[in-house]
Short mmCIF file of C-alpha atoms in Angstrom, two decimals:
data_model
loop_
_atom_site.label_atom_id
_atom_site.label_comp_id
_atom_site.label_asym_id
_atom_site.label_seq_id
_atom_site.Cartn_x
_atom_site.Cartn_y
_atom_site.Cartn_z
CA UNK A 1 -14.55 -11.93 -11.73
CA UNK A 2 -15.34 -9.12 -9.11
CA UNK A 3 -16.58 -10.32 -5.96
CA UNK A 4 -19.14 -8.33 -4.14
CA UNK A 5 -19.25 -9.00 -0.22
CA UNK A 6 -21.76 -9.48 1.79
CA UNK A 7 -22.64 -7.69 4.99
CA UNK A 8 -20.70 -10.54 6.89
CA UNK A 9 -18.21 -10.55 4.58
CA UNK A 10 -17.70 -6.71 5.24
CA UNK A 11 -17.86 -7.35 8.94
CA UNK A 12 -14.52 -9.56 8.70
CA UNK A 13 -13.10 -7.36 6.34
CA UNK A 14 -13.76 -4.47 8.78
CA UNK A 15 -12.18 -6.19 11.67
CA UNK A 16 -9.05 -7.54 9.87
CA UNK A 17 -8.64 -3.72 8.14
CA UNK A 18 -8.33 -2.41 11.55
CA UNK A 19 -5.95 -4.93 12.94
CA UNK A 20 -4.10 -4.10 10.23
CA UNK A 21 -4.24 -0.18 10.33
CA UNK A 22 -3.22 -0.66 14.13
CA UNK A 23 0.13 -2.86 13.51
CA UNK A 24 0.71 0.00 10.35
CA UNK A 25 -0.09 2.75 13.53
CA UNK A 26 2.39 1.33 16.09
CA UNK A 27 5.22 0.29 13.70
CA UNK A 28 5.25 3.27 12.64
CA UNK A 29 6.61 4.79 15.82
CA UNK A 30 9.12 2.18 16.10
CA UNK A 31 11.03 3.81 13.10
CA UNK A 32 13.80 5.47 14.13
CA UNK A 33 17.08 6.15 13.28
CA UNK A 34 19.50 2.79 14.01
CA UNK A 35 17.05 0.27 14.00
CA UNK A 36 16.92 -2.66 11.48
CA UNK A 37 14.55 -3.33 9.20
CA UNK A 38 14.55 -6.81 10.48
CA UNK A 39 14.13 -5.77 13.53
CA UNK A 40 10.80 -3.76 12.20
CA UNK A 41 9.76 -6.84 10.71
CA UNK A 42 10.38 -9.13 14.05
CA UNK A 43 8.72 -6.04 15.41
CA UNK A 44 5.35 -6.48 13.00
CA UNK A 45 5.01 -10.42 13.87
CA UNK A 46 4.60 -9.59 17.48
CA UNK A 47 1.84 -6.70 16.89
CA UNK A 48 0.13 -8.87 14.36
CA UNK A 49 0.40 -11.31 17.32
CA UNK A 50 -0.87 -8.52 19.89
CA UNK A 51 -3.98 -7.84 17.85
CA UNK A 52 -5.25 -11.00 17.03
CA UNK A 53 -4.03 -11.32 13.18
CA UNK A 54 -1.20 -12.94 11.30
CA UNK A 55 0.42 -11.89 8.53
CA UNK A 56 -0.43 -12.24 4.59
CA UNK A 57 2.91 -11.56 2.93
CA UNK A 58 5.20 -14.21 4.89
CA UNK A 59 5.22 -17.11 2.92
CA UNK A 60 3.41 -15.64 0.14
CA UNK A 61 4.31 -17.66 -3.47
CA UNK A 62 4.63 -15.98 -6.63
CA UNK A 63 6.33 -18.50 -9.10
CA UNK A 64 9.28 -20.32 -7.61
CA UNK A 65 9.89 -17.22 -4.91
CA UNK A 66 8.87 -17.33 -1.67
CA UNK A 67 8.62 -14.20 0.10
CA UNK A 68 10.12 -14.86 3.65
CA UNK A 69 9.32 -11.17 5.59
CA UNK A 70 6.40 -10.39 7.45
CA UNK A 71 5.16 -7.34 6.18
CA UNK A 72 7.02 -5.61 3.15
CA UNK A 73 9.57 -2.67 4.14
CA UNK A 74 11.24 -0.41 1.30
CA UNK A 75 13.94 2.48 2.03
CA UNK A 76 14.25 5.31 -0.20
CA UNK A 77 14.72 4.07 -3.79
CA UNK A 78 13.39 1.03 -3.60
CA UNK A 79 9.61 1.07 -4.60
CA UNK A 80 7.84 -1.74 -2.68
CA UNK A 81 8.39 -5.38 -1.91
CA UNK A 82 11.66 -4.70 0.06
CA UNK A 83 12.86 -7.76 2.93
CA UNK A 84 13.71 -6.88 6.61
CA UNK A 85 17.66 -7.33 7.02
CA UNK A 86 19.56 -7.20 9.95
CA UNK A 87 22.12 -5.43 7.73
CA UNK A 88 19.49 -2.82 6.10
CA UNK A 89 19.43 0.16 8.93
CA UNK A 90 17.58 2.84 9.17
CA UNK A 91 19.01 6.72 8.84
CA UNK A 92 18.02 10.49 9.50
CA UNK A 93 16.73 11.19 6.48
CA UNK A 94 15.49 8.10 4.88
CA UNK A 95 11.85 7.03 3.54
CA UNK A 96 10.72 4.06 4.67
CA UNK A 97 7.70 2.40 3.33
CA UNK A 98 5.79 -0.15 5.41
CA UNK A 99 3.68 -2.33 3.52
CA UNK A 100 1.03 -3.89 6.16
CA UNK A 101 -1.12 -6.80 4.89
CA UNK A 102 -2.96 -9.42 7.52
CA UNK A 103 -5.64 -12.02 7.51
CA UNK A 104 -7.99 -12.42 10.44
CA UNK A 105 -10.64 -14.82 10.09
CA UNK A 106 -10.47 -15.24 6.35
CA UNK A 107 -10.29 -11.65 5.40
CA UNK A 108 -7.55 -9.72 4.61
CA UNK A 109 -6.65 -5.88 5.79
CA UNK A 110 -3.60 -4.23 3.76
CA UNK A 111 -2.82 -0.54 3.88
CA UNK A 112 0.51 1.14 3.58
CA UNK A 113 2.67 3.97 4.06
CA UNK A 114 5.75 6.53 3.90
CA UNK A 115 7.33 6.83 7.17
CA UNK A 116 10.06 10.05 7.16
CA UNK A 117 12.96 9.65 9.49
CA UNK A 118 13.73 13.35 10.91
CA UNK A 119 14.86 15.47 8.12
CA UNK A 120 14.24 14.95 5.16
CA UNK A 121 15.40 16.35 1.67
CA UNK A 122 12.30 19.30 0.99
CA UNK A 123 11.89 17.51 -2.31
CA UNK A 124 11.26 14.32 -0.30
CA UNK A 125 8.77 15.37 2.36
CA UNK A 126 6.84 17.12 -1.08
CA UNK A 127 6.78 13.43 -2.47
CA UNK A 128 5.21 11.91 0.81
CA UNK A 129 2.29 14.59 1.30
CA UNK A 130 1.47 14.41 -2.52
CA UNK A 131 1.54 10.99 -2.48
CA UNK A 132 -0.81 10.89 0.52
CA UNK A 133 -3.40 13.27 -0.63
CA UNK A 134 -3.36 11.75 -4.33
CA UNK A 135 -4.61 8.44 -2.48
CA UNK A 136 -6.98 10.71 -0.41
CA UNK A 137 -7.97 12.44 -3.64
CA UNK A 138 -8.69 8.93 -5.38
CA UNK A 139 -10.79 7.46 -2.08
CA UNK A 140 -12.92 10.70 -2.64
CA UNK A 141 -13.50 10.25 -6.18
CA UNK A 142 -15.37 7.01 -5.30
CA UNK A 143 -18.83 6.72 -5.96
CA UNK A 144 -21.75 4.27 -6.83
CA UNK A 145 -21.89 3.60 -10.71
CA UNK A 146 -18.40 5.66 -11.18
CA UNK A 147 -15.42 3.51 -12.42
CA UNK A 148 -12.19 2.38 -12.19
CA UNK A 149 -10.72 4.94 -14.49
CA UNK A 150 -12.56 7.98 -12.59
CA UNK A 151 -10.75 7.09 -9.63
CA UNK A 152 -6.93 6.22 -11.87
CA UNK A 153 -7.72 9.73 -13.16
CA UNK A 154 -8.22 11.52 -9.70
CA UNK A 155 -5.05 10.20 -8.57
CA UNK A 156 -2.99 10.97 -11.70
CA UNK A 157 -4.06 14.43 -12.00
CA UNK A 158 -3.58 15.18 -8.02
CA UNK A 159 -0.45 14.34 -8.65
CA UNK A 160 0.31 16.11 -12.28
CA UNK A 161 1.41 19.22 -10.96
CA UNK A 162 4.67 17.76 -9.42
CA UNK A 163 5.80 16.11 -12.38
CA UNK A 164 6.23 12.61 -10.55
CA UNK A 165 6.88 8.99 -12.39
CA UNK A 166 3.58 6.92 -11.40
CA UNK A 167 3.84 3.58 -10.89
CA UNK A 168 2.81 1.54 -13.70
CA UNK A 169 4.56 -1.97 -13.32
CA UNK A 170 2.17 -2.17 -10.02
CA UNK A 171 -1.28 -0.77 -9.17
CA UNK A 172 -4.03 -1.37 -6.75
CA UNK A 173 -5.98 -4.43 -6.44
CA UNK A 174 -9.31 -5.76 -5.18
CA UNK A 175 -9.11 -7.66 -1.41
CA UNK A 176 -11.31 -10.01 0.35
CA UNK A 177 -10.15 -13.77 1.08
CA UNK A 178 -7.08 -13.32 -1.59
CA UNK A 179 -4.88 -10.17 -0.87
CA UNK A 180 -5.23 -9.56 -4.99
CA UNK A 181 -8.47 -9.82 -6.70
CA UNK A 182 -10.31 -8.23 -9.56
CA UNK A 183 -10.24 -5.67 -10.41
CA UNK A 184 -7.01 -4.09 -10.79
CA UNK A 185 -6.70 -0.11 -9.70
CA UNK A 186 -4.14 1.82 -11.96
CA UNK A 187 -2.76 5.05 -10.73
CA UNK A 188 -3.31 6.59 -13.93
CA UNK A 189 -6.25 6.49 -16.39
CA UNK A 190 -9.05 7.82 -18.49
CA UNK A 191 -11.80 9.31 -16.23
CA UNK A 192 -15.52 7.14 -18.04
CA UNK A 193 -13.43 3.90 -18.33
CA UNK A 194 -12.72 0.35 -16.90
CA UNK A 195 -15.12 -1.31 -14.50
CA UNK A 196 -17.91 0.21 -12.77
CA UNK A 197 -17.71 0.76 -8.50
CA UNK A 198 -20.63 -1.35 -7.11
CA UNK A 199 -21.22 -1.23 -3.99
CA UNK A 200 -19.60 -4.46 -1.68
CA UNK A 201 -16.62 -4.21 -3.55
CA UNK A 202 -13.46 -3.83 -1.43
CA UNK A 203 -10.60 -2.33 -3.06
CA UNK A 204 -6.70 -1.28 -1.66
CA UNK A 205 -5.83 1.75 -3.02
CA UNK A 206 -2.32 2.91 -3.63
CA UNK A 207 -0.41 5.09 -5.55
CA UNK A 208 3.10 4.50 -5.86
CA UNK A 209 5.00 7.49 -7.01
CA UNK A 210 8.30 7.87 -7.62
CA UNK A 211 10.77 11.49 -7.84
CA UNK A 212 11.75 10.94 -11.12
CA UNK A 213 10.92 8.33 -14.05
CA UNK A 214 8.38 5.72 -13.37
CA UNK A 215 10.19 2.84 -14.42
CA UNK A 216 11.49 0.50 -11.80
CA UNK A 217 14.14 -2.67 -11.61
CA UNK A 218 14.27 -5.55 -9.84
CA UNK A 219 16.91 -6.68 -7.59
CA UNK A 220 18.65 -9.78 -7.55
CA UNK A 221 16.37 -11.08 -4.68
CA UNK A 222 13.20 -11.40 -6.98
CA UNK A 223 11.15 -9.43 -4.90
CA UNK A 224 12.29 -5.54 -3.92
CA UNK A 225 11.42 -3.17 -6.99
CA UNK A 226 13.78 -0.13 -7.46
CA UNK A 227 13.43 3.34 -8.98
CA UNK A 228 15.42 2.93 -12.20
CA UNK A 229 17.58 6.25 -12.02
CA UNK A 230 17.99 6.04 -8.16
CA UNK A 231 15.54 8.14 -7.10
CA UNK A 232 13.51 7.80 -3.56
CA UNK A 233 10.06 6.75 -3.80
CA UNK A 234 6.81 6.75 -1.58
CA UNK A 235 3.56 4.63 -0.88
CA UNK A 236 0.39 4.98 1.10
CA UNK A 237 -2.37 2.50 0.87
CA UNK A 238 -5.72 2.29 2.33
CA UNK A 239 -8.27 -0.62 1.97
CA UNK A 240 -11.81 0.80 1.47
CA UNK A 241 -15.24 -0.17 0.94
CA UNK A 242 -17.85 0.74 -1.84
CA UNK A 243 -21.05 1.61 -0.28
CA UNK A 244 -24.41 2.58 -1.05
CA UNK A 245 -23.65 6.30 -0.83
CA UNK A 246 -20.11 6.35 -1.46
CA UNK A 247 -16.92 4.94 0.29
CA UNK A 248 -15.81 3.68 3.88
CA UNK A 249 -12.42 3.73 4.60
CA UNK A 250 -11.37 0.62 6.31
CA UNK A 251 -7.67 0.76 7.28
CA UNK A 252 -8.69 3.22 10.25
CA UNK A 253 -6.94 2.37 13.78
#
Protein backbone atom coordinates (compact mmCIF):
# COMPACT_ATOMS: atom_id res chain seq x y z
CA UNK A 1 0.00 0.00 0.00
CA UNK A 2 1.36 3.57 -0.87
CA UNK A 3 1.23 5.93 1.85
CA UNK A 4 0.48 9.49 1.13
CA UNK A 5 1.81 12.03 3.88
CA UNK A 6 0.36 14.58 5.31
CA UNK A 7 1.54 18.14 5.61
CA UNK A 8 3.04 17.15 9.12
CA UNK A 9 4.17 14.18 7.93
CA UNK A 10 6.15 16.15 5.15
CA UNK A 11 7.35 18.57 7.77
CA UNK A 12 9.34 15.61 9.60
CA UNK A 13 10.29 14.19 6.51
CA UNK A 14 11.71 17.61 5.49
CA UNK A 15 13.68 18.03 8.61
CA UNK A 16 15.13 14.46 8.84
CA UNK A 17 16.02 14.77 4.74
CA UNK A 18 18.14 17.63 5.60
CA UNK A 19 19.90 16.19 8.57
CA UNK A 20 20.61 13.66 6.43
CA UNK A 21 21.83 15.62 3.25
CA UNK A 22 24.13 17.56 5.84
CA UNK A 23 25.97 14.32 7.45
CA UNK A 24 26.08 13.08 3.33
CA UNK A 25 27.66 17.03 2.83
CA UNK A 26 30.35 16.88 5.56
CA UNK A 27 31.40 13.20 5.19
CA UNK A 28 31.97 13.80 2.14
CA UNK A 29 34.96 16.04 2.74
CA UNK A 30 36.32 13.70 5.16
CA UNK A 31 37.23 11.31 2.21
CA UNK A 32 40.56 11.33 1.55
CA UNK A 33 43.20 9.30 0.65
CA UNK A 34 44.44 6.98 3.94
CA UNK A 35 41.52 7.12 5.90
CA UNK A 36 39.39 4.05 6.88
CA UNK A 37 36.21 3.38 6.04
CA UNK A 38 35.59 2.70 9.63
CA UNK A 39 36.85 5.56 10.48
CA UNK A 40 34.15 7.31 7.93
CA UNK A 41 31.62 5.39 9.57
CA UNK A 42 32.78 6.37 13.38
CA UNK A 43 32.97 9.64 11.52
CA UNK A 44 28.96 9.53 10.38
CA UNK A 45 27.73 8.51 14.10
CA UNK A 46 29.17 11.67 15.44
CA UNK A 47 27.55 14.05 12.61
CA UNK A 48 24.33 12.16 12.89
CA UNK A 49 24.98 13.00 16.57
CA UNK A 50 25.90 16.79 15.67
CA UNK A 51 22.64 17.30 13.82
CA UNK A 52 20.18 15.94 15.90
CA UNK A 53 19.50 12.41 14.04
CA UNK A 54 20.57 8.82 14.44
CA UNK A 55 21.13 6.47 12.09
CA UNK A 56 18.66 3.96 10.11
CA UNK A 57 21.02 1.32 8.75
CA UNK A 58 22.89 0.28 12.15
CA UNK A 59 21.12 -2.47 13.42
CA UNK A 60 18.92 -2.81 10.56
CA UNK A 61 17.50 -6.78 10.23
CA UNK A 62 17.01 -8.43 7.07
CA UNK A 63 16.58 -12.25 7.82
CA UNK A 64 19.10 -13.59 10.29
CA UNK A 65 21.77 -10.57 9.29
CA UNK A 66 22.22 -7.77 11.17
CA UNK A 67 23.79 -4.94 9.58
CA UNK A 68 26.32 -3.52 12.20
CA UNK A 69 27.67 -0.01 10.22
CA UNK A 70 26.25 3.22 10.51
CA UNK A 71 25.68 4.38 7.21
CA UNK A 72 26.56 2.03 4.16
CA UNK A 73 30.10 2.73 2.42
CA UNK A 74 31.08 0.86 -0.97
CA UNK A 75 34.63 1.28 -2.82
CA UNK A 76 34.90 0.83 -6.41
CA UNK A 77 33.39 -2.55 -7.39
CA UNK A 78 31.33 -3.10 -4.84
CA UNK A 79 27.73 -1.79 -5.61
CA UNK A 80 26.10 -0.78 -2.29
CA UNK A 81 25.68 -2.19 1.17
CA UNK A 82 29.49 -2.22 1.87
CA UNK A 83 30.69 -2.22 6.07
CA UNK A 84 33.24 0.35 7.46
CA UNK A 85 36.61 -1.66 8.24
CA UNK A 86 39.48 -0.53 9.87
CA UNK A 87 41.30 -2.65 7.27
CA UNK A 88 39.27 -1.21 4.08
CA UNK A 89 41.39 2.20 3.23
CA UNK A 90 40.81 4.58 1.08
CA UNK A 91 43.17 5.37 -2.25
CA UNK A 92 43.86 8.11 -5.02
CA UNK A 93 41.74 6.96 -7.37
CA UNK A 94 38.99 5.07 -5.78
CA UNK A 95 35.00 5.55 -5.82
CA UNK A 96 33.54 5.59 -2.78
CA UNK A 97 29.87 5.47 -2.30
CA UNK A 98 28.27 6.81 0.89
CA UNK A 99 24.97 5.57 1.53
CA UNK A 100 23.32 8.15 4.18
CA UNK A 101 20.00 7.04 5.76
CA UNK A 102 18.68 8.69 9.33
CA UNK A 103 15.53 8.91 11.35
CA UNK A 104 14.64 12.06 13.23
CA UNK A 105 11.46 12.12 14.89
CA UNK A 106 9.91 9.17 13.13
CA UNK A 107 10.85 10.05 9.65
CA UNK A 108 13.48 8.92 7.73
CA UNK A 109 16.00 11.05 5.27
CA UNK A 110 18.29 8.74 2.91
CA UNK A 111 20.23 10.11 -0.03
CA UNK A 112 23.47 8.90 -1.44
CA UNK A 113 26.43 9.39 -3.41
CA UNK A 114 29.83 8.82 -5.47
CA UNK A 115 32.63 10.44 -3.80
CA UNK A 116 36.00 10.47 -6.34
CA UNK A 117 39.29 10.40 -4.56
CA UNK A 118 41.76 12.70 -6.77
CA UNK A 119 42.26 11.10 -10.04
CA UNK A 120 40.33 9.07 -11.32
CA UNK A 121 40.32 6.62 -14.39
CA UNK A 122 38.39 9.14 -17.34
CA UNK A 123 36.07 6.19 -17.75
CA UNK A 124 35.32 6.49 -14.02
CA UNK A 125 34.67 10.18 -13.49
CA UNK A 126 32.18 9.57 -16.96
CA UNK A 127 30.33 6.92 -14.71
CA UNK A 128 29.87 9.38 -11.67
CA UNK A 129 28.48 12.52 -13.73
CA UNK A 130 26.14 10.16 -15.78
CA UNK A 131 25.08 8.57 -12.93
CA UNK A 132 24.31 11.91 -11.26
CA UNK A 133 22.43 13.56 -13.99
CA UNK A 134 20.42 10.21 -14.82
CA UNK A 135 19.03 10.67 -11.10
CA UNK A 136 18.65 14.45 -11.91
CA UNK A 137 17.03 13.47 -15.20
CA UNK A 138 14.53 11.00 -13.33
CA UNK A 139 13.64 13.79 -10.34
CA UNK A 140 12.69 16.01 -13.43
CA UNK A 141 10.57 13.59 -15.08
CA UNK A 142 8.28 13.72 -11.99
CA UNK A 143 4.98 14.96 -12.29
CA UNK A 144 1.33 14.76 -10.89
CA UNK A 145 -0.62 11.77 -12.53
CA UNK A 146 2.81 10.53 -14.35
CA UNK A 147 4.10 7.07 -13.14
CA UNK A 148 6.56 5.00 -11.94
CA UNK A 149 7.69 3.76 -15.28
CA UNK A 150 7.93 7.49 -16.80
CA UNK A 151 10.41 8.22 -14.31
CA UNK A 152 12.42 4.20 -14.69
CA UNK A 153 12.37 5.31 -18.35
CA UNK A 154 13.99 8.87 -17.88
CA UNK A 155 16.70 7.38 -16.02
CA UNK A 156 17.40 4.41 -18.33
CA UNK A 157 17.51 6.36 -21.40
CA UNK A 158 19.83 9.28 -19.75
CA UNK A 159 21.93 6.78 -19.27
CA UNK A 160 21.65 4.61 -22.75
CA UNK A 161 24.16 6.39 -24.52
CA UNK A 162 27.08 5.08 -22.30
CA UNK A 163 26.26 1.62 -22.57
CA UNK A 164 26.22 1.08 -18.63
CA UNK A 165 24.80 -2.23 -16.66
CA UNK A 166 21.73 -0.73 -14.54
CA UNK A 167 21.06 -2.04 -11.49
CA UNK A 168 18.34 -4.42 -11.44
CA UNK A 169 18.81 -6.70 -8.26
CA UNK A 170 18.10 -3.18 -6.33
CA UNK A 171 16.00 -0.10 -7.16
CA UNK A 172 14.48 2.81 -5.42
CA UNK A 173 11.95 2.67 -2.81
CA UNK A 174 9.22 4.71 -1.14
CA UNK A 175 10.33 6.42 2.56
CA UNK A 176 8.43 7.75 5.39
CA UNK A 177 8.46 5.93 8.95
CA UNK A 178 10.09 2.60 7.20
CA UNK A 179 13.30 3.39 5.12
CA UNK A 180 11.48 0.93 2.27
CA UNK A 181 7.94 1.32 1.38
CA UNK A 182 5.73 0.99 -1.63
CA UNK A 183 6.28 1.53 -4.22
CA UNK A 184 9.38 0.27 -5.60
CA UNK A 185 11.42 2.71 -8.24
CA UNK A 186 13.28 0.63 -11.00
CA UNK A 187 16.03 2.25 -12.90
CA UNK A 188 14.74 0.98 -16.01
CA UNK A 189 11.19 0.75 -17.44
CA UNK A 190 8.39 1.36 -19.85
CA UNK A 191 7.50 5.11 -19.92
CA UNK A 192 2.88 4.80 -19.31
CA UNK A 193 3.45 2.00 -16.72
CA UNK A 194 3.47 1.00 -12.95
CA UNK A 195 1.89 3.21 -10.34
CA UNK A 196 0.75 6.64 -10.74
CA UNK A 197 2.89 9.81 -8.77
CA UNK A 198 0.30 11.38 -6.37
CA UNK A 199 1.14 13.97 -4.73
CA UNK A 200 2.40 13.27 -0.69
CA UNK A 201 4.23 10.47 -1.83
CA UNK A 202 7.91 10.48 -0.79
CA UNK A 203 10.15 8.48 -2.83
CA UNK A 204 14.38 7.89 -2.73
CA UNK A 205 15.56 7.85 -5.96
CA UNK A 206 18.66 6.09 -7.10
CA UNK A 207 20.19 4.71 -9.90
CA UNK A 208 22.83 2.35 -9.43
CA UNK A 209 24.96 1.90 -12.46
CA UNK A 210 27.61 -0.12 -12.97
CA UNK A 211 30.82 0.08 -15.97
CA UNK A 212 30.10 -3.03 -17.33
CA UNK A 213 27.31 -5.87 -16.88
CA UNK A 214 24.57 -5.24 -14.45
CA UNK A 215 24.71 -8.27 -12.59
CA UNK A 216 26.13 -8.17 -9.13
CA UNK A 217 27.39 -10.90 -6.29
CA UNK A 218 27.29 -11.04 -2.92
CA UNK A 219 30.09 -11.36 -0.60
CA UNK A 220 30.55 -13.68 2.05
CA UNK A 221 29.38 -11.03 4.65
CA UNK A 222 25.63 -11.13 3.48
CA UNK A 223 25.42 -7.65 2.94
CA UNK A 224 28.09 -5.77 0.34
CA UNK A 225 26.86 -6.40 -3.39
CA UNK A 226 29.67 -6.59 -6.05
CA UNK A 227 29.89 -5.89 -9.79
CA UNK A 228 30.10 -9.42 -11.18
CA UNK A 229 33.10 -8.93 -13.72
CA UNK A 230 34.99 -6.49 -11.35
CA UNK A 231 34.05 -3.46 -12.58
CA UNK A 232 33.70 -0.03 -10.39
CA UNK A 233 30.33 1.15 -9.82
CA UNK A 234 28.50 4.46 -8.70
CA UNK A 235 25.34 5.71 -6.70
CA UNK A 236 23.61 8.97 -6.01
CA UNK A 237 20.35 9.13 -4.23
CA UNK A 238 18.06 11.85 -3.37
CA UNK A 239 14.79 11.61 -1.29
CA UNK A 240 12.06 13.79 -2.89
CA UNK A 241 8.61 14.79 -2.55
CA UNK A 242 5.54 14.62 -4.99
CA UNK A 243 3.78 17.83 -4.96
CA UNK A 244 0.94 19.51 -6.35
CA UNK A 245 2.91 20.97 -9.25
CA UNK A 246 5.65 18.67 -9.49
CA UNK A 247 8.61 17.57 -7.20
CA UNK A 248 10.63 18.96 -4.08
CA UNK A 249 13.82 17.69 -3.57
CA UNK A 250 14.39 16.92 0.01
CA UNK A 251 17.97 15.70 0.60
CA UNK A 252 19.16 19.49 0.22
CA UNK A 253 21.84 20.68 2.99
Amino acid sequence: MIDLKSPDEVSRMRSACVAAARVLQDLAGLVVPGVSTAGLDAAARGLMARHGCESACHGYVVGRLTYPGYICISLNDEVVHGIGAPDRIVREGDLVSLDVVVRRDGYIGDNARTVMVGKVAPEARQLCLDTEQALHAGIASIRPGSRVGDLSAAIQAALAPGGYGIVRDFVGHGVGRKMHEEPQIPNYGKAGTGPKLLPGMALAIEPMVNLGTHKIVMAADGWTARTADGKVSAHFEHTVLVTETGVEILTLP
